[in-house]
Short mmCIF file of N, CA and C in Angstrom, two decimals:
data_model
loop_
_atom_site.label_atom_id
_atom_site.label_comp_id
_atom_site.label_asym_id
_atom_site.label_seq_id
_atom_site.Cartn_x
_atom_site.Cartn_y
_atom_site.Cartn_z
N MET V 746 21.83 3.98 -12.96
CA MET V 746 21.47 2.78 -13.69
C MET V 746 21.02 1.67 -12.73
N ALA V 747 21.70 1.57 -11.58
CA ALA V 747 21.34 0.53 -10.61
C ALA V 747 19.93 0.75 -10.08
N HIS V 748 19.58 2.02 -9.82
CA HIS V 748 18.23 2.33 -9.33
C HIS V 748 17.18 1.89 -10.35
N PHE V 749 17.45 2.14 -11.60
CA PHE V 749 16.50 1.80 -12.67
C PHE V 749 16.26 0.29 -12.71
N VAL V 750 17.33 -0.49 -12.68
CA VAL V 750 17.21 -1.95 -12.77
C VAL V 750 16.53 -2.52 -11.53
N VAL V 751 16.91 -2.04 -10.36
CA VAL V 751 16.32 -2.55 -9.11
C VAL V 751 14.83 -2.24 -9.05
N PHE V 752 14.44 -1.03 -9.40
CA PHE V 752 13.02 -0.68 -9.34
C PHE V 752 12.22 -1.37 -10.44
N THR V 753 12.85 -1.69 -11.56
CA THR V 753 12.16 -2.47 -12.59
C THR V 753 11.83 -3.87 -12.06
N LEU V 754 12.82 -4.52 -11.47
CA LEU V 754 12.59 -5.86 -10.92
C LEU V 754 11.61 -5.84 -9.76
N GLU V 755 11.74 -4.86 -8.89
CA GLU V 755 10.86 -4.76 -7.72
C GLU V 755 9.40 -4.58 -8.15
N SER V 756 9.16 -3.70 -9.09
CA SER V 756 7.79 -3.45 -9.54
C SER V 756 7.22 -4.65 -10.28
N TRP V 757 8.04 -5.29 -11.09
CA TRP V 757 7.59 -6.48 -11.81
C TRP V 757 7.19 -7.58 -10.82
N LEU V 758 8.02 -7.81 -9.80
CA LEU V 758 7.71 -8.82 -8.79
C LEU V 758 6.47 -8.45 -7.98
N PHE V 759 6.32 -7.17 -7.66
CA PHE V 759 5.16 -6.73 -6.88
C PHE V 759 3.86 -7.03 -7.63
N VAL V 760 3.83 -6.71 -8.91
CA VAL V 760 2.61 -6.93 -9.70
C VAL V 760 2.38 -8.42 -9.93
N LYS V 761 3.44 -9.18 -10.17
CA LYS V 761 3.30 -10.61 -10.47
C LYS V 761 2.92 -11.44 -9.24
N MET V 762 3.07 -10.89 -8.04
CA MET V 762 2.74 -11.68 -6.85
C MET V 762 1.24 -11.85 -6.67
N PHE V 763 0.43 -11.05 -7.35
CA PHE V 763 -1.02 -11.19 -7.28
C PHE V 763 -1.48 -12.13 -8.39
N ALA V 764 -2.21 -13.17 -8.00
CA ALA V 764 -2.64 -14.19 -8.97
C ALA V 764 -3.73 -13.66 -9.90
N HIS V 765 -4.64 -12.87 -9.36
CA HIS V 765 -5.76 -12.36 -10.16
C HIS V 765 -5.55 -10.90 -10.49
N ARG V 766 -6.22 -10.45 -11.51
CA ARG V 766 -6.06 -9.06 -11.93
C ARG V 766 -6.65 -8.08 -10.92
N LYS V 767 -7.74 -8.45 -10.28
CA LYS V 767 -8.36 -7.59 -9.27
C LYS V 767 -7.88 -8.02 -7.89
N VAL V 768 -7.45 -7.05 -7.11
CA VAL V 768 -6.98 -7.29 -5.74
C VAL V 768 -8.06 -6.81 -4.79
N ARG V 769 -8.47 -7.69 -3.87
CA ARG V 769 -9.50 -7.34 -2.89
C ARG V 769 -8.83 -6.75 -1.66
N LEU V 770 -9.15 -5.51 -1.36
CA LEU V 770 -8.59 -4.83 -0.19
C LEU V 770 -9.69 -4.61 0.84
N PRO V 771 -9.58 -5.24 2.01
CA PRO V 771 -10.61 -5.01 3.03
C PRO V 771 -10.40 -3.66 3.70
N ILE V 772 -11.47 -2.93 3.85
CA ILE V 772 -11.43 -1.66 4.55
C ILE V 772 -12.37 -1.79 5.73
N GLY V 773 -11.84 -1.87 6.92
CA GLY V 773 -12.65 -2.03 8.11
C GLY V 773 -12.69 -0.75 8.91
N TYR V 774 -13.81 -0.47 9.48
CA TYR V 774 -13.95 0.69 10.35
C TYR V 774 -15.02 0.40 11.38
N ASN V 775 -15.01 1.16 12.42
CA ASN V 775 -15.95 0.98 13.51
C ASN V 775 -16.91 2.16 13.50
N ASN V 776 -18.21 1.88 13.51
CA ASN V 776 -19.20 2.96 13.47
C ASN V 776 -19.08 3.90 14.65
N LEU V 777 -18.68 3.38 15.80
CA LEU V 777 -18.51 4.25 16.97
C LEU V 777 -17.40 5.27 16.73
N GLN V 778 -16.37 4.88 15.99
CA GLN V 778 -15.30 5.81 15.67
C GLN V 778 -15.77 6.86 14.67
N LEU V 779 -16.68 6.49 13.78
CA LEU V 779 -17.19 7.45 12.79
C LEU V 779 -18.04 8.54 13.45
N TRP V 780 -18.70 8.21 14.54
CA TRP V 780 -19.55 9.19 15.21
C TRP V 780 -18.74 10.11 16.12
N GLY V 781 -17.44 9.94 16.19
CA GLY V 781 -16.61 10.78 17.04
C GLY V 781 -16.50 10.25 18.46
N TYR V 782 -17.02 9.08 18.75
CA TYR V 782 -16.97 8.50 20.08
C TYR V 782 -16.18 7.21 19.99
N TYR V 783 -15.09 7.13 20.72
CA TYR V 783 -14.27 5.93 20.69
C TYR V 783 -14.58 5.09 21.93
N TYR V 784 -15.02 3.87 21.72
CA TYR V 784 -15.36 2.97 22.83
C TYR V 784 -14.11 2.25 23.29
N ASN V 785 -13.77 2.40 24.56
CA ASN V 785 -12.63 1.72 25.15
C ASN V 785 -13.15 0.62 26.06
N PRO V 786 -13.02 -0.66 25.70
CA PRO V 786 -13.60 -1.74 26.50
C PRO V 786 -12.95 -1.89 27.87
N LEU V 787 -11.72 -1.41 28.05
CA LEU V 787 -11.08 -1.52 29.36
C LEU V 787 -11.65 -0.50 30.33
N ALA V 788 -11.96 0.67 29.84
CA ALA V 788 -12.50 1.72 30.70
C ALA V 788 -14.00 1.57 30.91
N GLN V 789 -14.71 1.07 29.91
CA GLN V 789 -16.16 0.95 29.97
C GLN V 789 -16.55 -0.46 29.53
N PRO V 790 -16.49 -1.44 30.42
CA PRO V 790 -16.83 -2.81 30.01
C PRO V 790 -18.29 -2.93 29.61
N MET V 791 -18.55 -3.81 28.66
CA MET V 791 -19.89 -3.99 28.14
C MET V 791 -20.10 -5.48 27.90
N ASP V 792 -21.26 -6.00 28.27
CA ASP V 792 -21.57 -7.40 28.01
C ASP V 792 -21.93 -7.56 26.54
N ILE V 793 -21.24 -8.48 25.87
CA ILE V 793 -21.48 -8.71 24.45
C ILE V 793 -21.88 -10.17 24.27
N GLU V 794 -23.00 -10.40 23.62
CA GLU V 794 -23.41 -11.77 23.33
C GLU V 794 -22.76 -12.17 22.02
N LEU V 795 -22.02 -13.26 22.05
CA LEU V 795 -21.22 -13.66 20.89
C LEU V 795 -21.91 -14.65 19.97
N GLY V 796 -23.19 -14.65 19.85
CA GLY V 796 -23.92 -15.57 18.99
C GLY V 796 -23.25 -15.78 17.65
N ASN V 797 -23.78 -15.20 16.61
CA ASN V 797 -23.19 -15.31 15.28
C ASN V 797 -22.29 -14.13 14.96
N ASN V 798 -22.26 -13.14 15.82
CA ASN V 798 -21.43 -11.97 15.56
C ASN V 798 -19.99 -12.27 15.93
N VAL V 799 -19.12 -12.14 14.98
CA VAL V 799 -17.71 -12.39 15.24
C VAL V 799 -17.01 -11.08 15.58
N GLY V 800 -17.40 -10.00 14.93
CA GLY V 800 -16.77 -8.71 15.15
C GLY V 800 -17.31 -8.01 16.37
N SER V 801 -16.78 -6.84 16.65
CA SER V 801 -17.24 -6.08 17.80
C SER V 801 -18.46 -5.26 17.43
N ILE V 802 -19.01 -4.57 18.39
CA ILE V 802 -20.24 -3.80 18.19
C ILE V 802 -20.01 -2.69 17.17
N GLY V 803 -20.88 -2.60 16.20
CA GLY V 803 -20.82 -1.52 15.23
C GLY V 803 -19.73 -1.67 14.19
N GLU V 804 -19.06 -2.79 14.15
CA GLU V 804 -17.96 -2.95 13.22
C GLU V 804 -18.48 -3.45 11.88
N THR V 805 -18.08 -2.80 10.83
CA THR V 805 -18.42 -3.24 9.49
C THR V 805 -17.14 -3.27 8.67
N SER V 806 -17.17 -4.03 7.63
CA SER V 806 -16.00 -4.03 6.76
C SER V 806 -16.49 -4.04 5.31
N ASP V 807 -15.88 -3.22 4.54
CA ASP V 807 -16.16 -3.16 3.11
C ASP V 807 -14.94 -3.68 2.38
N ILE V 808 -15.18 -4.21 1.22
CA ILE V 808 -14.08 -4.70 0.40
C ILE V 808 -14.12 -3.96 -0.92
N ILE V 809 -13.00 -3.34 -1.26
CA ILE V 809 -12.90 -2.70 -2.57
C ILE V 809 -11.98 -3.54 -3.44
N GLN V 810 -12.22 -3.50 -4.73
CA GLN V 810 -11.39 -4.22 -5.67
C GLN V 810 -10.60 -3.22 -6.50
N VAL V 811 -9.30 -3.42 -6.52
CA VAL V 811 -8.40 -2.52 -7.24
C VAL V 811 -7.64 -3.34 -8.27
N ASP V 812 -7.46 -2.78 -9.44
CA ASP V 812 -6.66 -3.43 -10.47
C ASP V 812 -5.21 -3.50 -9.98
N LYS V 813 -4.57 -4.65 -10.17
CA LYS V 813 -3.23 -4.82 -9.62
C LYS V 813 -2.19 -3.91 -10.28
N TYR V 814 -2.45 -3.48 -11.50
CA TYR V 814 -1.51 -2.57 -12.16
C TYR V 814 -1.63 -1.16 -11.60
N ILE V 815 -2.83 -0.75 -11.28
CA ILE V 815 -3.02 0.56 -10.65
C ILE V 815 -2.42 0.54 -9.25
N LEU V 816 -2.61 -0.57 -8.53
CA LEU V 816 -2.01 -0.70 -7.21
C LEU V 816 -0.49 -0.66 -7.31
N GLY V 817 0.06 -1.27 -8.35
CA GLY V 817 1.51 -1.23 -8.57
C GLY V 817 2.02 0.17 -8.83
N VAL V 818 1.27 0.94 -9.62
CA VAL V 818 1.67 2.32 -9.89
C VAL V 818 1.65 3.14 -8.61
N VAL V 819 0.60 2.98 -7.83
CA VAL V 819 0.49 3.77 -6.59
C VAL V 819 1.57 3.38 -5.60
N VAL V 820 1.73 2.08 -5.35
CA VAL V 820 2.68 1.64 -4.34
C VAL V 820 4.12 1.81 -4.81
N CYS V 821 4.45 1.24 -5.96
CA CYS V 821 5.85 1.22 -6.41
C CYS V 821 6.33 2.57 -6.92
N THR V 822 5.52 3.21 -7.75
CA THR V 822 5.98 4.45 -8.37
C THR V 822 5.81 5.64 -7.45
N LEU V 823 4.63 5.81 -6.90
CA LEU V 823 4.39 7.00 -6.09
C LEU V 823 4.97 6.89 -4.68
N LEU V 824 4.69 5.80 -4.00
CA LEU V 824 5.12 5.70 -2.61
C LEU V 824 6.59 5.32 -2.47
N VAL V 825 7.01 4.25 -3.12
CA VAL V 825 8.36 3.75 -2.91
C VAL V 825 9.40 4.54 -3.69
N ALA V 826 9.16 4.80 -4.96
CA ALA V 826 10.16 5.48 -5.77
C ALA V 826 10.43 6.90 -5.28
N ILE V 827 9.39 7.59 -4.90
CA ILE V 827 9.57 8.96 -4.41
C ILE V 827 9.89 8.96 -2.92
N GLY V 828 9.21 8.11 -2.17
CA GLY V 828 9.42 8.07 -0.72
C GLY V 828 10.80 7.61 -0.31
N SER V 829 11.45 6.79 -1.13
CA SER V 829 12.79 6.31 -0.77
C SER V 829 13.80 7.45 -0.70
N GLU V 830 13.67 8.44 -1.57
CA GLU V 830 14.58 9.58 -1.51
C GLU V 830 14.38 10.41 -0.25
N PHE V 831 13.13 10.58 0.15
CA PHE V 831 12.86 11.30 1.39
C PHE V 831 13.39 10.52 2.59
N MET V 832 13.20 9.20 2.58
CA MET V 832 13.67 8.39 3.70
C MET V 832 15.20 8.37 3.77
N GLN V 833 15.88 8.37 2.63
CA GLN V 833 17.34 8.42 2.65
C GLN V 833 17.82 9.72 3.28
N SER V 834 17.16 10.80 2.97
CA SER V 834 17.53 12.09 3.53
C SER V 834 17.28 12.12 5.04
N ILE V 835 16.17 11.53 5.47
CA ILE V 835 15.83 11.54 6.90
C ILE V 835 16.73 10.60 7.68
N LEU V 836 16.92 9.37 7.18
CA LEU V 836 17.69 8.37 7.93
C LEU V 836 19.17 8.69 8.00
N THR V 837 19.72 9.34 6.99
CA THR V 837 21.14 9.69 7.03
C THR V 837 21.37 11.06 7.63
N ARG V 838 20.31 11.70 8.09
CA ARG V 838 20.37 13.03 8.72
C ARG V 838 21.06 14.05 7.82
N GLY V 839 20.70 14.01 6.55
CA GLY V 839 21.19 15.00 5.61
C GLY V 839 22.51 14.65 4.95
N ALA V 840 23.13 13.52 5.30
CA ALA V 840 24.40 13.14 4.69
C ALA V 840 24.19 12.82 3.20
N ARG V 841 23.06 12.26 2.89
CA ARG V 841 22.73 12.00 1.49
C ARG V 841 21.69 13.02 1.07
N THR V 842 21.96 13.74 0.02
CA THR V 842 21.08 14.82 -0.39
C THR V 842 19.97 14.31 -1.31
N PHE V 843 18.93 15.09 -1.39
CA PHE V 843 17.78 14.80 -2.24
C PHE V 843 18.21 14.92 -3.69
N ASP V 844 17.95 13.88 -4.49
CA ASP V 844 18.41 13.86 -5.88
C ASP V 844 17.22 13.60 -6.81
N LEU V 845 16.92 14.57 -7.64
CA LEU V 845 15.79 14.46 -8.56
C LEU V 845 16.04 13.40 -9.64
N LEU V 846 17.29 13.24 -10.06
CA LEU V 846 17.61 12.23 -11.07
C LEU V 846 17.35 10.81 -10.54
N ASP V 847 17.64 10.57 -9.25
CA ASP V 847 17.34 9.27 -8.66
C ASP V 847 15.84 8.99 -8.67
N ILE V 848 15.04 10.02 -8.37
CA ILE V 848 13.59 9.85 -8.39
C ILE V 848 13.11 9.52 -9.79
N LEU V 849 13.65 10.18 -10.80
CA LEU V 849 13.28 9.88 -12.19
C LEU V 849 13.67 8.46 -12.59
N CYS V 850 14.86 8.02 -12.18
CA CYS V 850 15.28 6.64 -12.48
C CYS V 850 14.40 5.64 -11.74
N ASN V 851 14.09 5.92 -10.48
CA ASN V 851 13.23 5.02 -9.70
C ASN V 851 11.84 4.92 -10.34
N ALA V 852 11.25 6.06 -10.66
CA ALA V 852 9.89 6.08 -11.21
C ALA V 852 9.84 5.45 -12.60
N SER V 853 10.83 5.74 -13.44
CA SER V 853 10.82 5.15 -14.78
C SER V 853 11.09 3.64 -14.72
N GLY V 854 11.94 3.21 -13.81
CA GLY V 854 12.16 1.77 -13.62
C GLY V 854 10.91 1.07 -13.13
N SER V 855 10.19 1.71 -12.21
CA SER V 855 8.93 1.14 -11.73
C SER V 855 7.91 1.05 -12.85
N GLY V 856 7.82 2.10 -13.63
CA GLY V 856 6.88 2.10 -14.75
C GLY V 856 7.20 1.01 -15.76
N LEU V 857 8.48 0.82 -16.04
CA LEU V 857 8.87 -0.23 -16.98
C LEU V 857 8.56 -1.61 -16.42
N GLY V 858 8.81 -1.83 -15.14
CA GLY V 858 8.52 -3.12 -14.52
C GLY V 858 7.04 -3.45 -14.56
N ILE V 859 6.19 -2.46 -14.31
CA ILE V 859 4.75 -2.67 -14.36
C ILE V 859 4.30 -2.92 -15.80
N TYR V 860 4.90 -2.21 -16.74
CA TYR V 860 4.56 -2.40 -18.15
C TYR V 860 4.97 -3.80 -18.62
N ILE V 861 6.15 -4.27 -18.22
CA ILE V 861 6.60 -5.62 -18.60
C ILE V 861 5.66 -6.67 -18.02
N ALA V 862 5.24 -6.47 -16.76
CA ALA V 862 4.30 -7.42 -16.14
C ALA V 862 2.98 -7.43 -16.90
N TYR V 863 2.53 -6.27 -17.33
CA TYR V 863 1.27 -6.18 -18.08
C TYR V 863 1.39 -6.88 -19.43
N ILE V 864 2.48 -6.63 -20.14
CA ILE V 864 2.69 -7.22 -21.46
C ILE V 864 2.81 -8.74 -21.38
N THR V 865 3.50 -9.24 -20.37
CA THR V 865 3.69 -10.70 -20.28
C THR V 865 2.42 -11.43 -19.88
N GLU V 866 1.46 -10.74 -19.27
CA GLU V 866 0.21 -11.40 -18.87
C GLU V 866 -0.89 -11.28 -19.91
N THR V 867 -0.77 -10.34 -20.83
CA THR V 867 -1.85 -10.17 -21.82
C THR V 867 -1.45 -10.74 -23.16
#
């Protein structure tokens, strides 16, 4: 029961912390890394003119927009609710066993918290 209540509150707070419905997530990558070549400026110094370019050579960033409720399901339900049981098993070195009922309580509590956040905003 405690897992259910805690994960309900956690998921509700996670979703409510975003002011807008769409969350902008920056995804940055370096073109040199995409080509399989990693540029190390310490090993291979390069003169860079810093005119209007703020980023490094070949760096681009894309921004994706994700609905905050979908982000809540992925983070709270899939990663945290399920991952917490695995982490408990790893951190206690097997003293605490893997419990499927805890995962169900965590996931259902997360789902309820996200649903309550959705209902209160619409």
